[in-house]
Backbone atoms as SQL, in Angstrom:
CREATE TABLE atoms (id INTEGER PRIMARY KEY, chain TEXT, resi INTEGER, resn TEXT, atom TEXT, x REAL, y REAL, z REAL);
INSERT INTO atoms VALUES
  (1, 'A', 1, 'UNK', 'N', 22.493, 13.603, -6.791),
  (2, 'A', 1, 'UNK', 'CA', 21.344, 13.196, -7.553),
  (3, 'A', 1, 'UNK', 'C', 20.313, 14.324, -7.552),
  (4, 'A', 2, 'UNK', 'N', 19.942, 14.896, -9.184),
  (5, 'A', 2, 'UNK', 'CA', 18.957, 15.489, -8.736),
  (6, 'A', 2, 'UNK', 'C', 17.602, 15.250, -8.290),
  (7, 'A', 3, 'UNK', 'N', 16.650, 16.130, -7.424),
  (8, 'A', 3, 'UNK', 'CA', 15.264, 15.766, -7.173),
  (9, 'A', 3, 'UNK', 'C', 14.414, 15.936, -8.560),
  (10, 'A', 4, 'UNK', 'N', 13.907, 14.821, -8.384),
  (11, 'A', 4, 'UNK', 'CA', 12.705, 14.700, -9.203),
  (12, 'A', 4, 'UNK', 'C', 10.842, 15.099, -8.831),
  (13, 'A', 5, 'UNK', 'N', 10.468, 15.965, -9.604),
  (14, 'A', 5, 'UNK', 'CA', 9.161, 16.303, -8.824),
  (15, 'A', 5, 'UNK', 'C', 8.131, 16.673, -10.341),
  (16, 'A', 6, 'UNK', 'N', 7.134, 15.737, -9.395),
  (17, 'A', 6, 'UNK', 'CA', 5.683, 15.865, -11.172),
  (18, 'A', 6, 'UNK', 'C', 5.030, 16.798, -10.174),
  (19, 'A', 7, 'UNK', 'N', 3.857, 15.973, -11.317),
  (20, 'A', 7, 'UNK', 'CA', 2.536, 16.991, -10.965),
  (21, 'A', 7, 'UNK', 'C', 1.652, 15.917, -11.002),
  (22, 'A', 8, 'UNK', 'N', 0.161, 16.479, -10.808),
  (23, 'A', 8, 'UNK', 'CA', -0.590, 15.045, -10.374),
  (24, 'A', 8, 'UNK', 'C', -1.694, 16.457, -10.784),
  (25, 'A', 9, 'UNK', 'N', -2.779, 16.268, -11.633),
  (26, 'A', 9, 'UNK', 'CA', -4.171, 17.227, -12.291),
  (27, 'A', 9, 'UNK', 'C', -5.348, 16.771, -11.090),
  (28, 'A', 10, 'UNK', 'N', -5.299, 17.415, -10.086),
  (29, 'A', 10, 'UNK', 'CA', -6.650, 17.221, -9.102),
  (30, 'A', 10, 'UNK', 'C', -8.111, 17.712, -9.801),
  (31, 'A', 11, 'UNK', 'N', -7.970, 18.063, -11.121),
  (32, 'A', 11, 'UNK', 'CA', -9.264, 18.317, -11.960),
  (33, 'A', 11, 'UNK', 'C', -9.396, 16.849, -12.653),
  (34, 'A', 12, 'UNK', 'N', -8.412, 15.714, -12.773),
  (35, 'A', 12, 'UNK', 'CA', -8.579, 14.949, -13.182),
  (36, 'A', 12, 'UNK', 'C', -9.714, 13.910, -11.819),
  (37, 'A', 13, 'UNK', 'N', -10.608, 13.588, -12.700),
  (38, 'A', 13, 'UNK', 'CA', -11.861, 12.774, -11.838),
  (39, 'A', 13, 'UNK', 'C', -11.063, 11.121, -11.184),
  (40, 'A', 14, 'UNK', 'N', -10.618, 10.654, -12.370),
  (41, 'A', 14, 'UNK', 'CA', -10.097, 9.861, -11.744),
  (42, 'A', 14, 'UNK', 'C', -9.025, 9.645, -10.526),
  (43, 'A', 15, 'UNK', 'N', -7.960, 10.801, -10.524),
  (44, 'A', 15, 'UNK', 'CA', -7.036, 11.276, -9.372),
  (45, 'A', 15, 'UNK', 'C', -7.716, 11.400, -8.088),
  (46, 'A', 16, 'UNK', 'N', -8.878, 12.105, -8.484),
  (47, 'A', 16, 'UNK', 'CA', -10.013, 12.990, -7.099),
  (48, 'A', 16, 'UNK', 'C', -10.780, 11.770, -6.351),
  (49, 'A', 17, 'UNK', 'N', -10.906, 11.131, -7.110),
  (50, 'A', 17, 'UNK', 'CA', -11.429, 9.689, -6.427),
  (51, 'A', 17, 'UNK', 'C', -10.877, 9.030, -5.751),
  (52, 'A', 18, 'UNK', 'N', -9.332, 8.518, -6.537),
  (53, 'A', 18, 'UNK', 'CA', -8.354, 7.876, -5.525),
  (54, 'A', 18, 'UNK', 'C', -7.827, 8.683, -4.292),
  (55, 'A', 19, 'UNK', 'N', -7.846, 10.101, -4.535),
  (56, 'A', 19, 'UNK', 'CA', -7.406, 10.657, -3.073),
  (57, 'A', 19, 'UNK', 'C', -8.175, 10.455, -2.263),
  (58, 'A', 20, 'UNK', 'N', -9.714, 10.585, -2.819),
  (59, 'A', 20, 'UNK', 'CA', -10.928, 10.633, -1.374),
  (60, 'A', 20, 'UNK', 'C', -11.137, 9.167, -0.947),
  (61, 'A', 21, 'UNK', 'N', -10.514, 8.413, -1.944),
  (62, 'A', 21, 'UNK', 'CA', -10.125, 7.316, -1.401),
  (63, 'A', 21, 'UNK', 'C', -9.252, 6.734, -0.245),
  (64, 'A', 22, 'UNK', 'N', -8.009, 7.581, -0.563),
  (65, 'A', 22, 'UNK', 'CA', -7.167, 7.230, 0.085),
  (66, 'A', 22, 'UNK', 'C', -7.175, 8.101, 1.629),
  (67, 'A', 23, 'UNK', 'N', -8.602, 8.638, 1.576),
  (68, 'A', 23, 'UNK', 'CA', -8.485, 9.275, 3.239),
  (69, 'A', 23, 'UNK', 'C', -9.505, 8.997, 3.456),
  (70, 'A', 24, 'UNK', 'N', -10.802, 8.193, 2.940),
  (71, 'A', 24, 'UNK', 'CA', -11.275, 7.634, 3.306),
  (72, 'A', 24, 'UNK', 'C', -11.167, 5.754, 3.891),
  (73, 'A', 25, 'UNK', 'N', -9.734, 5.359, 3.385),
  (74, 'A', 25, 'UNK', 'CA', -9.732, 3.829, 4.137),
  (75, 'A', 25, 'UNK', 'C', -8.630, 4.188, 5.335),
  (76, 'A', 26, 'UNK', 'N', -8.351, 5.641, 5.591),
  (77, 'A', 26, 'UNK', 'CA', -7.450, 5.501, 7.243),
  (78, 'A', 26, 'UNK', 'C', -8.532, 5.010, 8.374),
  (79, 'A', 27, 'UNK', 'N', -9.468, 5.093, 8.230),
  (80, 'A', 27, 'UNK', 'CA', -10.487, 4.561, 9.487),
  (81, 'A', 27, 'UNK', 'C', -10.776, 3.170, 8.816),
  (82, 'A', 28, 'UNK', 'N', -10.562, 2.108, 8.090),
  (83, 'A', 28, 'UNK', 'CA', -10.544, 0.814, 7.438),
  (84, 'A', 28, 'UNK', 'C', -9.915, -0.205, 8.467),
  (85, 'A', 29, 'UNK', 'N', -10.622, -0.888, 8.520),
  (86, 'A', 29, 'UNK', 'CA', -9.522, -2.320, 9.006),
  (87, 'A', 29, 'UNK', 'C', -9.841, -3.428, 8.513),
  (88, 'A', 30, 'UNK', 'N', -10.753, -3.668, 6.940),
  (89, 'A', 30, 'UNK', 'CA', -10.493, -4.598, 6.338),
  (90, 'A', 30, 'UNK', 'C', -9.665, -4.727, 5.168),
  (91, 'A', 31, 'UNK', 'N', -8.360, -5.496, 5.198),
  (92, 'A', 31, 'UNK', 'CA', -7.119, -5.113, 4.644),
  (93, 'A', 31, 'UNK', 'C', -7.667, -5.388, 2.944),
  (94, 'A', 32, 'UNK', 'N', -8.425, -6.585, 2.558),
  (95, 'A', 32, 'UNK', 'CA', -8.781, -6.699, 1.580),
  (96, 'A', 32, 'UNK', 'C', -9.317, -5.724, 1.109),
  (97, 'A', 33, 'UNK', 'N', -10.433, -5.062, 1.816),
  (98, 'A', 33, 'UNK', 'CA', -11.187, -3.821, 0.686),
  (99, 'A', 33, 'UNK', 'C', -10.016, -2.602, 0.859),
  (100, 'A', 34, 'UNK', 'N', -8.869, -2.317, 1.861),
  (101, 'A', 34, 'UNK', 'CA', -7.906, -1.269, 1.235),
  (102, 'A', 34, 'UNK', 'C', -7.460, -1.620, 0.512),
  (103, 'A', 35, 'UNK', 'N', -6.482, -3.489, -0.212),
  (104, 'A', 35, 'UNK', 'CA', -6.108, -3.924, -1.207),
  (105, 'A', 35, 'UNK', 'C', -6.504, -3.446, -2.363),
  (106, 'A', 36, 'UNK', 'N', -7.916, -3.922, -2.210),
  (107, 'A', 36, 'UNK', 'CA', -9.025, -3.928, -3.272),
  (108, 'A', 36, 'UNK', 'C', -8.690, -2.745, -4.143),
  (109, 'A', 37, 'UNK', 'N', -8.892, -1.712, -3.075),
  (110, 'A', 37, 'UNK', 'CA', -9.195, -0.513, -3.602),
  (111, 'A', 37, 'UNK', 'C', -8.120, 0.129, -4.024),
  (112, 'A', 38, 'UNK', 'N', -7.089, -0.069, -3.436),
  (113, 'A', 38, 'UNK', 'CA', -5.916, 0.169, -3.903),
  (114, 'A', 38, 'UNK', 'C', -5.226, -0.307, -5.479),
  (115, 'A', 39, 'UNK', 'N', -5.630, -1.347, -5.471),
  (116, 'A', 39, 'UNK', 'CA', -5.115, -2.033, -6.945),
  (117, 'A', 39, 'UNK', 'C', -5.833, -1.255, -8.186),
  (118, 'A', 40, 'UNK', 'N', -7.386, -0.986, -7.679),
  (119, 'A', 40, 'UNK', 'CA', -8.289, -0.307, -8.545),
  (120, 'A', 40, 'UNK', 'C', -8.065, 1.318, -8.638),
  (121, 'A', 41, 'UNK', 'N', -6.783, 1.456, -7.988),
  (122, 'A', 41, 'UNK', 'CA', -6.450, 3.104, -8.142),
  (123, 'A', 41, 'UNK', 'C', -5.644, 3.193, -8.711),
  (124, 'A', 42, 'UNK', 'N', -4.344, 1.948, -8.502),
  (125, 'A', 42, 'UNK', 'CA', -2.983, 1.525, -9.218),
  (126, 'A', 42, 'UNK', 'C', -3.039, 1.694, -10.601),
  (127, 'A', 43, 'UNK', 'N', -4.193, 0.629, -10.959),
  (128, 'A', 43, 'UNK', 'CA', -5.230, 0.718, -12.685),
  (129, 'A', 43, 'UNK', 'C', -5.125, 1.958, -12.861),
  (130, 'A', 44, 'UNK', 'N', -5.830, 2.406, -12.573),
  (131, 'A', 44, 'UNK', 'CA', -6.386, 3.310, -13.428),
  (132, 'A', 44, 'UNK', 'C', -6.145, 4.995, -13.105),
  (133, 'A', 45, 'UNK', 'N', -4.756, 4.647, -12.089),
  (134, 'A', 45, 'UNK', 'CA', -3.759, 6.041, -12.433),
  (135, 'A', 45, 'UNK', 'C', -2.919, 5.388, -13.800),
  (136, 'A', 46, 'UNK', 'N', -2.595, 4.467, -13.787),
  (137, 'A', 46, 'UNK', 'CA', -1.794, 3.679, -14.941),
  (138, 'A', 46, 'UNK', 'C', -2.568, 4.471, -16.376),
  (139, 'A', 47, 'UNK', 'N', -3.722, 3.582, -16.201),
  (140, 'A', 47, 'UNK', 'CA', -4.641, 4.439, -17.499),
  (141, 'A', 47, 'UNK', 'C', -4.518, 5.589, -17.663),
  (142, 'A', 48, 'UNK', 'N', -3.923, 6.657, -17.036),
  (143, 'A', 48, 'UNK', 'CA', -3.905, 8.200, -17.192),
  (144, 'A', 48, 'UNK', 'C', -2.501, 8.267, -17.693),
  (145, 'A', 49, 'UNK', 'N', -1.573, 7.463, -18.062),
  (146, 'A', 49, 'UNK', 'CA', -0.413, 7.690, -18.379),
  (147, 'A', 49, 'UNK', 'C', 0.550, 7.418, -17.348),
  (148, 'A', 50, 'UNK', 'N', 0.245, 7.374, -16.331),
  (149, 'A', 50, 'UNK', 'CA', 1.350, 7.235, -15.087),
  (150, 'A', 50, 'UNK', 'C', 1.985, 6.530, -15.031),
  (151, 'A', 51, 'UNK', 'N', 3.345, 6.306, -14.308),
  (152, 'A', 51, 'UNK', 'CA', 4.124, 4.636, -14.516),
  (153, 'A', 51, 'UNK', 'C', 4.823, 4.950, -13.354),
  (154, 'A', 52, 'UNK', 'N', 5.245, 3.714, -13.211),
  (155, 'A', 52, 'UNK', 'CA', 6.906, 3.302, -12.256),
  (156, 'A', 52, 'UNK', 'C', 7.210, 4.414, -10.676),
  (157, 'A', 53, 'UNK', 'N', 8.262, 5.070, -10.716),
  (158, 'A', 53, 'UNK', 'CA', 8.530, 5.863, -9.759),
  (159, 'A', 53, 'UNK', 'C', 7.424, 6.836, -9.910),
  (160, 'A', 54, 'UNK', 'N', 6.725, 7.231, -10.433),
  (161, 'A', 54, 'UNK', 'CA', 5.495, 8.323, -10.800),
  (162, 'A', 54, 'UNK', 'C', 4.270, 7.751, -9.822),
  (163, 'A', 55, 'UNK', 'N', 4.031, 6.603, -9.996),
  (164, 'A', 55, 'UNK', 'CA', 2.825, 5.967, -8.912),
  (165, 'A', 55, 'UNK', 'C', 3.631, 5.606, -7.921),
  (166, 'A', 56, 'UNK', 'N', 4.441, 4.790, -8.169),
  (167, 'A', 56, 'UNK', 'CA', 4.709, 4.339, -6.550),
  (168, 'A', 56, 'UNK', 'C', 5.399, 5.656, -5.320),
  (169, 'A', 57, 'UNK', 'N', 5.884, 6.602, -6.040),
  (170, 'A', 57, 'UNK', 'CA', 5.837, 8.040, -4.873),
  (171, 'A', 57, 'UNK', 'C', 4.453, 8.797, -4.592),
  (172, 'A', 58, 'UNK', 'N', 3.340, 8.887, -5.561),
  (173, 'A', 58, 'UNK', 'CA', 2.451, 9.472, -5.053),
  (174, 'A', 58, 'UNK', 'C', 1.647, 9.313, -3.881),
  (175, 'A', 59, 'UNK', 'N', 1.037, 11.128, -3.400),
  (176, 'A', 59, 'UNK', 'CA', 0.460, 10.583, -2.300),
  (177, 'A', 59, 'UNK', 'C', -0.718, 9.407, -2.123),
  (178, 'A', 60, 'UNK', 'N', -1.573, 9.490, -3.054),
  (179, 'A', 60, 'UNK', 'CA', -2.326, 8.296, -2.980),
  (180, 'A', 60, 'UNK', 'C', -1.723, 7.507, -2.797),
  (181, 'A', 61, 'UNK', 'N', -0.730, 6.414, -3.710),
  (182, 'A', 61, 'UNK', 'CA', 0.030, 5.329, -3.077),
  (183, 'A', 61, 'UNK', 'C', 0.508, 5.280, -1.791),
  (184, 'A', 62, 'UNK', 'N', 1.268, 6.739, -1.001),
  (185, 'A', 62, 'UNK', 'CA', 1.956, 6.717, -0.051),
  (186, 'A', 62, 'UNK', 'C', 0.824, 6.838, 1.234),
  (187, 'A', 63, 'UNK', 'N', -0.364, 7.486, 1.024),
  (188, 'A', 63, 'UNK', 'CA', -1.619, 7.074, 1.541),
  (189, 'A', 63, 'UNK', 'C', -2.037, 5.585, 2.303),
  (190, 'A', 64, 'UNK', 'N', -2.020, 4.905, 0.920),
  (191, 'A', 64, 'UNK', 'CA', -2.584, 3.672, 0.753),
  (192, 'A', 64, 'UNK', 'C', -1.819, 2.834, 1.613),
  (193, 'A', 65, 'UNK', 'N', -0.473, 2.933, 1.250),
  (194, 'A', 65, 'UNK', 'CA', 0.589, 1.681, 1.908),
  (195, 'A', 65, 'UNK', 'C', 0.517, 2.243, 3.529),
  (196, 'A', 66, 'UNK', 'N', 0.905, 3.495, 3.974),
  (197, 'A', 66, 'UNK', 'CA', 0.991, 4.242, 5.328),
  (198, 'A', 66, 'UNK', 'C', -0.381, 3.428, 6.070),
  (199, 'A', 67, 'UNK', 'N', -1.745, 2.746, 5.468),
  (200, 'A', 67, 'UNK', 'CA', -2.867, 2.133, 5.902),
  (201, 'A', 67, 'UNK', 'C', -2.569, 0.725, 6.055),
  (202, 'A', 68, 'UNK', 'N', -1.688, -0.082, 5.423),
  (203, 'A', 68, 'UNK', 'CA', -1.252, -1.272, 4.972),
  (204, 'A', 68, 'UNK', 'C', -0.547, -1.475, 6.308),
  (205, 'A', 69, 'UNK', 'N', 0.634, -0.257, 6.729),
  (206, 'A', 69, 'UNK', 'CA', 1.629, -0.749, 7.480),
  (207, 'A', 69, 'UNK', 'C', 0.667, -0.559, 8.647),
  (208, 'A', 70, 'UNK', 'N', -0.118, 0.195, 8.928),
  (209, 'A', 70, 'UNK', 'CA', -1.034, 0.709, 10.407),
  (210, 'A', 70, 'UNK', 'C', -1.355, -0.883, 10.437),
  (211, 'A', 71, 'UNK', 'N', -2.194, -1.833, 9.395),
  (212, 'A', 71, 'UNK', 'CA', -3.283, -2.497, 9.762),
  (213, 'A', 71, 'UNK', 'C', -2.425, -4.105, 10.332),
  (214, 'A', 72, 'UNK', 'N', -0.955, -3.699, 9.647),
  (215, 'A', 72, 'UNK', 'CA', -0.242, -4.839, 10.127),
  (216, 'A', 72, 'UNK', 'C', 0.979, -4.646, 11.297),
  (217, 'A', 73, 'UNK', 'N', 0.484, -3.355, 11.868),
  (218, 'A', 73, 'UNK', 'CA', 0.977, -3.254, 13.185),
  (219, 'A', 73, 'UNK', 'C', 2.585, -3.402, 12.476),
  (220, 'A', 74, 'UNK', 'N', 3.660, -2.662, 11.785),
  (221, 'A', 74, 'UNK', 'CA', 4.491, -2.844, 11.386),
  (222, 'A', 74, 'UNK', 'C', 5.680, -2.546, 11.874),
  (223, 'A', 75, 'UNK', 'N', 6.741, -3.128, 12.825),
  (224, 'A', 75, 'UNK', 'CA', 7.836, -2.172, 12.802),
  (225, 'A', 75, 'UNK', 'C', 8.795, -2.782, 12.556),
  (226, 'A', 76, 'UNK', 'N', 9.877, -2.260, 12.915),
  (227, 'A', 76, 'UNK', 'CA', 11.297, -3.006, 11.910),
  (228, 'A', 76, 'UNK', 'C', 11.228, -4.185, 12.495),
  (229, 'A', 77, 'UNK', 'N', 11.174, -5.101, 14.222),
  (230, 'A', 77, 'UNK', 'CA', 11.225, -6.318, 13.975),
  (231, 'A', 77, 'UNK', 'C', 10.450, -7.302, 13.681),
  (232, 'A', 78, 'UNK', 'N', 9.292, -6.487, 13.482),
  (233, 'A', 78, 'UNK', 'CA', 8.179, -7.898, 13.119),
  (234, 'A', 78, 'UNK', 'C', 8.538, -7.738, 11.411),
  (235, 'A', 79, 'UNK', 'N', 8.773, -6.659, 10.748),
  (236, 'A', 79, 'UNK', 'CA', 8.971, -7.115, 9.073),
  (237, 'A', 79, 'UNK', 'C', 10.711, -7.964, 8.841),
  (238, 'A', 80, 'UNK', 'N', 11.711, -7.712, 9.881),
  (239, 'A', 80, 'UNK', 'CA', 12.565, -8.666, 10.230),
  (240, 'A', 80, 'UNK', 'C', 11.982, -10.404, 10.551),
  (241, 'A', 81, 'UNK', 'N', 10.981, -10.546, 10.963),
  (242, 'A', 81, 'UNK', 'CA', 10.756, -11.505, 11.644),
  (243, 'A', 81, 'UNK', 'C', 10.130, -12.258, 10.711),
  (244, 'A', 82, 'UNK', 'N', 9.073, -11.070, 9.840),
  (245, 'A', 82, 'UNK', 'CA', 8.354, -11.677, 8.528),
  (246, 'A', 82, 'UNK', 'C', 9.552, -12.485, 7.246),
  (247, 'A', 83, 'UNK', 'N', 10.238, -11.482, 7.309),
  (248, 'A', 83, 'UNK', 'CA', 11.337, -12.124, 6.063),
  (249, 'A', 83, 'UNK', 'C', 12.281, -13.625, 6.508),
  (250, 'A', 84, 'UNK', 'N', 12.242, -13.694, 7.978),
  (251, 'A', 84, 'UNK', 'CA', 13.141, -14.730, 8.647),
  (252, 'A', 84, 'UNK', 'C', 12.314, -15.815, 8.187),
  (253, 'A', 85, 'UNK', 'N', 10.973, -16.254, 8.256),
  (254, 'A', 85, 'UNK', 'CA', 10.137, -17.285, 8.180),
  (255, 'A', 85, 'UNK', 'C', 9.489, -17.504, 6.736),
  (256, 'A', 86, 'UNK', 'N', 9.413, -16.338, 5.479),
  (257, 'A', 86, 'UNK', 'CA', 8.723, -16.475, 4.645),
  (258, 'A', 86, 'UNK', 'C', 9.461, -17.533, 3.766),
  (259, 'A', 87, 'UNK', 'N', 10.258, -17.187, 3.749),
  (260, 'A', 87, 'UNK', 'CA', 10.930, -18.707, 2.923),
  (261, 'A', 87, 'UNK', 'C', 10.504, -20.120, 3.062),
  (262, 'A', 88, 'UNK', 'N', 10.749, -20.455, 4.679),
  (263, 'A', 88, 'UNK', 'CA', 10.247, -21.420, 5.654),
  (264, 'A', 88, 'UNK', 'C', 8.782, -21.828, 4.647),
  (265, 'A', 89, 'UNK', 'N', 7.778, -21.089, 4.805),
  (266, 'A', 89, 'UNK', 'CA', 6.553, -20.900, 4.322),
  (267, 'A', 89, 'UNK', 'C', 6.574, -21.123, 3.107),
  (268, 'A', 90, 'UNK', 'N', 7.153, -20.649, 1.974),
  (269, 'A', 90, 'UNK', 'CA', 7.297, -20.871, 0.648),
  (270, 'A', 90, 'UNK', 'C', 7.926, -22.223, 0.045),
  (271, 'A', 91, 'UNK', 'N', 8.593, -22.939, 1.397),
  (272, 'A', 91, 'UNK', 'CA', 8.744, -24.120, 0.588),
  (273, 'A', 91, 'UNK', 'C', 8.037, -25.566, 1.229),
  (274, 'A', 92, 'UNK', 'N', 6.701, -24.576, 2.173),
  (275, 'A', 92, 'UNK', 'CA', 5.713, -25.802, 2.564),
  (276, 'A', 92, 'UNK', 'C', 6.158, -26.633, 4.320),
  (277, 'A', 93, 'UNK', 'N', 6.992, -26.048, 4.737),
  (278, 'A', 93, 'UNK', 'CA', 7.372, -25.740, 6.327),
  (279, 'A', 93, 'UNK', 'C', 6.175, -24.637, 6.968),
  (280, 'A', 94, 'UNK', 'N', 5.571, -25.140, 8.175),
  (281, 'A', 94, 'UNK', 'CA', 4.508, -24.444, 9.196),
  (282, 'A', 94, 'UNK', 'C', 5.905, -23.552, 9.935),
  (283, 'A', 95, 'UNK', 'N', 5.043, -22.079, 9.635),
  (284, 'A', 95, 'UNK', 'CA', 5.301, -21.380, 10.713),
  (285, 'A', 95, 'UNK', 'C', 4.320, -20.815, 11.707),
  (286, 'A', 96, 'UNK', 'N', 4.835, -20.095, 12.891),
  (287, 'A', 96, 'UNK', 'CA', 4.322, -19.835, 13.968),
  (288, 'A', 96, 'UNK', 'C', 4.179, -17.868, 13.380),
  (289, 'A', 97, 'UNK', 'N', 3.272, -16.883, 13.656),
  (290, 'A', 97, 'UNK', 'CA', 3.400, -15.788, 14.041),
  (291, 'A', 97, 'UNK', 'C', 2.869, -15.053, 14.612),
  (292, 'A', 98, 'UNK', 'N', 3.160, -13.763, 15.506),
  (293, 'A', 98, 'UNK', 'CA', 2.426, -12.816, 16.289),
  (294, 'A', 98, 'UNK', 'C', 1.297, -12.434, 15.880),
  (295, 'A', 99, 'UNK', 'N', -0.237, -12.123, 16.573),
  (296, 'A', 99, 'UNK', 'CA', -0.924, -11.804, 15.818),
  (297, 'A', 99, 'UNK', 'C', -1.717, -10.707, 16.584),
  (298, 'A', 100, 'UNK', 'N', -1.055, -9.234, 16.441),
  (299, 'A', 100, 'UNK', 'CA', -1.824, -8.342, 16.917),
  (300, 'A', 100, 'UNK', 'C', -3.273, -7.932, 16.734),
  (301, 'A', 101, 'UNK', 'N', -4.472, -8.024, 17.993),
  (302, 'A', 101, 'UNK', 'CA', -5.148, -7.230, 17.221),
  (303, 'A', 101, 'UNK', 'C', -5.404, -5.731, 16.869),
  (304, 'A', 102, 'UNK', 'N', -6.697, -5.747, 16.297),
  (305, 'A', 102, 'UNK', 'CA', -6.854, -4.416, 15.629),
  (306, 'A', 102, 'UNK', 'C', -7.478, -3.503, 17.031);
């Protein structure tokens, strides 16, 4: 398979924002305003033309989520453990889970 590799215009204002964004919520631990802010970068790299494998590899995205997995303490068996019960949950069954803090 070959590698695939863009480019990303750091003269573009909107790009420059989401990066200083995205190194400004590593010291964050309210997951909603990284959400937040994240969705509002998702936008409006979209608006610049961007799509699909193009956003979801960039560093901003890879930024953003790398903050996501920190804030939920993530490793392979607690996202094992998450998928064992979400069903449970989705069809209105109480579950129990770990709750690290920050």
């Amino acid at each position: 398979m070959l590698k695939q590799i863009a480019k990303s215009d750091g003269n573009n204002e909107c790009l420059q924002k989401a990066a200083s964004d995205a190194i400004a919520v590593q010291d964050a631990v309210n997951m909603i305003a990284v959400v937040g802010s994240l969705h509002r970068h998702l936008k409006a790299m979209r608006e610049t033309g961007m799509s699909g494998d193009e956003i979801n590899n960039h560093p901003v995205t890879i930024c953003f989520a790398s903050k996501i997995v920190s804030l939920c303490r993530m490793t392979a068996d607690r996202e094992n453990k998450a998928f064992g019960v979400i069903e449970k949950l989705a069809i209105g069954e109480t579950i129990e889970y770990e709750v690290i803090p920050i």
